[in-house]
Coordinates of C-alpha atoms (C1' of nucleotides) in Angstrom, one line a residue:
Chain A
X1 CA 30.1 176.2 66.5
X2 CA 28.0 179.2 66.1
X3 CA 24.4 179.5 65.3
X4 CA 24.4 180.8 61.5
X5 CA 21.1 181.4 60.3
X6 CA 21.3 178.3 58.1
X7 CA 21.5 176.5 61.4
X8 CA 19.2 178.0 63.2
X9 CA 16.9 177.3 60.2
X10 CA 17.5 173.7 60.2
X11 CA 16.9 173.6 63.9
X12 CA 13.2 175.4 63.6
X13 CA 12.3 172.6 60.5
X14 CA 13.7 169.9 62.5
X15 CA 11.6 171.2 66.0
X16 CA 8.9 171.7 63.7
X17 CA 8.7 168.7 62.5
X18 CA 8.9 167.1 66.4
X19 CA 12.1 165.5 66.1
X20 CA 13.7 165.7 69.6
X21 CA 16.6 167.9 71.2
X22 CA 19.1 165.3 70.6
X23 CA 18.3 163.9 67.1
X24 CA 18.5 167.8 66.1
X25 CA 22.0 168.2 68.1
X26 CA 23.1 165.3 66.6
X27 CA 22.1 165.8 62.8
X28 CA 23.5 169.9 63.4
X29 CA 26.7 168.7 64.7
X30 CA 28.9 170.4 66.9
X31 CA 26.2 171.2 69.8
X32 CA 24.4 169.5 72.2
X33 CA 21.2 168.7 73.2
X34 CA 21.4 171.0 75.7
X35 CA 22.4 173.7 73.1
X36 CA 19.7 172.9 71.1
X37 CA 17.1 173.1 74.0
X38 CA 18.3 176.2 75.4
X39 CA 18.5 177.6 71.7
X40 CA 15.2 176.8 71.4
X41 CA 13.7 179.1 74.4
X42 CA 16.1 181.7 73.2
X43 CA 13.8 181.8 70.1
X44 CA 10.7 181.2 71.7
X45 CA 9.7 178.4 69.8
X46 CA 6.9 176.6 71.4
X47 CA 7.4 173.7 73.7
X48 CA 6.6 170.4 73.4
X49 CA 3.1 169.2 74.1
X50 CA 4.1 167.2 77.3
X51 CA 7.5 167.0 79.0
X52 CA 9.0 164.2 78.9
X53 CA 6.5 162.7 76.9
X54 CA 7.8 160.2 73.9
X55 CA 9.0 161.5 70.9
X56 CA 6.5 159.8 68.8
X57 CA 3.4 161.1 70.5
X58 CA 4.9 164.9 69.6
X59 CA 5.5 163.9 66.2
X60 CA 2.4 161.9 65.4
X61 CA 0.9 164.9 63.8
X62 CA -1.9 165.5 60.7
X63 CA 0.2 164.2 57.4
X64 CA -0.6 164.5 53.7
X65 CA -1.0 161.4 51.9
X66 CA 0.1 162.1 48.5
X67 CA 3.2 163.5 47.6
X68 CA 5.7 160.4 47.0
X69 CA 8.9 160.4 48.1
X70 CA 12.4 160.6 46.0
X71 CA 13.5 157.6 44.2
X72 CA 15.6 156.2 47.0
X73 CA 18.4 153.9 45.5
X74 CA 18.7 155.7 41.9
X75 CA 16.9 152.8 39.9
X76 CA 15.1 149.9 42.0
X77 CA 13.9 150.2 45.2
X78 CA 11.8 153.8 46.2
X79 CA 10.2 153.8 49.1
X80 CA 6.4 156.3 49.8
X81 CA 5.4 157.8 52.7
X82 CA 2.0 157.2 53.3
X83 CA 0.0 157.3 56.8
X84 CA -2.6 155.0 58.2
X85 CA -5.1 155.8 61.1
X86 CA -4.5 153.0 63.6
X87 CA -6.5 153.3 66.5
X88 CA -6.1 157.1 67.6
X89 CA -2.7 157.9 66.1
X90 CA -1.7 158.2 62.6
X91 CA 0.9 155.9 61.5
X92 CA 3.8 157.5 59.0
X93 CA 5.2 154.4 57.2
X94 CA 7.6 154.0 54.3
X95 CA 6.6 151.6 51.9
X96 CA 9.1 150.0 49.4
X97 CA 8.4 149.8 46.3
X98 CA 9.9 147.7 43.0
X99 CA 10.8 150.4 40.6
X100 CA 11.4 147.9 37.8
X101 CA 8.6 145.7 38.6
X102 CA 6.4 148.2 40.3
X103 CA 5.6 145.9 43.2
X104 CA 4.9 147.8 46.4
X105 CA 5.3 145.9 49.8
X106 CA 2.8 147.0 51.7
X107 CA 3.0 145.8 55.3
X108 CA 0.1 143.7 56.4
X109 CA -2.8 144.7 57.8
X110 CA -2.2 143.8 61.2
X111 CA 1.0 145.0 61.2
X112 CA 1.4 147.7 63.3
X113 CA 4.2 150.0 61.6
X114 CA 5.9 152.2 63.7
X115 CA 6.9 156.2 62.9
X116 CA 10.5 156.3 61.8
X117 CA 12.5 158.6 64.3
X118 CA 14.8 159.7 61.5
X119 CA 18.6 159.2 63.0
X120 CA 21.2 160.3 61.8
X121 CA 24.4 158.1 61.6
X122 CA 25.5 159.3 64.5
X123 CA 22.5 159.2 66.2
X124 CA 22.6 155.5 66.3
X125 CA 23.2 153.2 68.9
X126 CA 23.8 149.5 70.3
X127 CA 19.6 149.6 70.5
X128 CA 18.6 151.6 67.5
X129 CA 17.4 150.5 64.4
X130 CA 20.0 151.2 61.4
X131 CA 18.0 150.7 58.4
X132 CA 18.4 153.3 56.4
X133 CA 15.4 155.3 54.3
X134 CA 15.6 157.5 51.6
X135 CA 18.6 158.3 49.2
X136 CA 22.2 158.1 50.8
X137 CA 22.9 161.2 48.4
X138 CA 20.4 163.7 49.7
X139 CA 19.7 165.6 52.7
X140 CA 16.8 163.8 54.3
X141 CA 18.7 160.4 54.2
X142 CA 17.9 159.0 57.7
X143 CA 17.7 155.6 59.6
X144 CA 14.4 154.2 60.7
X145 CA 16.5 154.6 64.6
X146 CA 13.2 152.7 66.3
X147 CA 14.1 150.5 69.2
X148 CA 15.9 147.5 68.1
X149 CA 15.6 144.9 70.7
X150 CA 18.4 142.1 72.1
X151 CA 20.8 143.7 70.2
X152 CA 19.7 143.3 67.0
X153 CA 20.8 145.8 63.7
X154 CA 17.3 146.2 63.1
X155 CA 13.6 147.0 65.1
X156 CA 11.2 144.0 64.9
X157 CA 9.2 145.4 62.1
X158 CA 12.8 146.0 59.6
X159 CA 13.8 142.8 60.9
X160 CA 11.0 141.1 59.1
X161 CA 12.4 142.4 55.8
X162 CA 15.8 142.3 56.3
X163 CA 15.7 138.5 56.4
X164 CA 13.2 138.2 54.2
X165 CA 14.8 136.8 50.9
X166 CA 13.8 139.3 47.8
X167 CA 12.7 136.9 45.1
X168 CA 10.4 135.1 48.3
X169 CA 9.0 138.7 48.7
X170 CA 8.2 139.4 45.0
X171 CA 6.6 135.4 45.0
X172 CA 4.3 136.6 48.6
X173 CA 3.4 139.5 46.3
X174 CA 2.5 138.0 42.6
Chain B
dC1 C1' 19.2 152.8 82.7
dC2 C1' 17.5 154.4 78.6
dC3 C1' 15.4 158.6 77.2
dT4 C1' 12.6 163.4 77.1
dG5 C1' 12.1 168.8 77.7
dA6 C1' 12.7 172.8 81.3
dT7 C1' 15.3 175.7 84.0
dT8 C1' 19.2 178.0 86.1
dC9 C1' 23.2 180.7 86.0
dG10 C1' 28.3 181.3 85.3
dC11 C1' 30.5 182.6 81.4
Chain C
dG1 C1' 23.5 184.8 73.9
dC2 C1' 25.3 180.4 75.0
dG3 C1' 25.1 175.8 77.0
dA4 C1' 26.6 172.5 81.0
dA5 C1' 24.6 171.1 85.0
dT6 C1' 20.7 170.1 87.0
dC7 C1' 15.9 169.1 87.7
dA8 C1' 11.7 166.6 86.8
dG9 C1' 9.8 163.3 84.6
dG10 C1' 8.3 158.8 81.1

DNA sequence: CCCTGATTCGC
DNA sequence: GCGAATCAGG
């Protein structure tokens, strides 16, 4: 696998965006995370704030509000990124919403939501969360890929609404 | 043990 | 230039 400049572009929008070495190598194909590291300080890109430090703290930058995501499943469910200061960090969260009946599910107040680390199907693991964002179709389609404790499919906060019976939902929210 | 980025150096 | 091996760390 050689670094085409349509790679090498993917792998600047994905540092960018403070994804780590191996969810780039991984959503490339065909390299890794080594590759994609050394690749990196080939092109000078600059480093990571702290080595070693978590993923999320890179990523938790400055986000625009607005802009609404694509229509994720064709007709019903959509989901928004918005972002929500909670204590010093800003929280990215993707909230669904009813397309039909134009009910958004907000998360509660209290619930702390945590930044999606965008996997990529192969990404995934025993321990990572595999619910899936965004439109199976398109590029960006990704899985939440948070920590997903005791084995479960999901991370604690998809877990609550994976289980969570849709007409019970749409009854919380009327 | 899971993971992170940084560096080195033979290829 | 490339990236596996290794290092140093959370």
């Amino acid at each position: 696998m050689n670094w085409t400049d349509e790679r090498v572009e993917k792998l600047k929008k994905l540092w960018s965006e403070g994804l780590s070495a191996s969810q780039i190598a991984a959503q490339l194909g065909g390299v890794s995370r080594n590759a994609v590291i050394g690749k990196v300080h080939r092109l000078s890109l600059p480093g990571r704030a702290k080595a070693g430090g978590t993923a999320t703290a890179a990523r938790a930058p400055k986000r625009n509000t607005s802009a609404p995501r694509a229509p994720n499943y064709a007709s019903r469910v959509a989901t928004r990124t918005v972002t929500r200061q909670q204590g010093a960090t800003m929280l990215k969260e993707e909230v669904e919403i009813d397309t039909v009946n134009e009910i958004e599910y907000r998360p509660a107040a209290n619930v702390v939501v945590p930044i999606s680390r965008r996997l990529g199907l192969t990404e995934l693991t025993e321990r990572t969360c595999k619910w899936p964002v965004g439109d199976p179709l398109k590029d960006d389609f990704h899985f939440c890929g948070n920590d997903s404790p005791d084995s479960s499919p999901y991370c604690t906060y998809h877990q609550r609404l994976a289980y969570q019976p849709v007409h019970d939902r749409r009854r919380a929210a009327h």
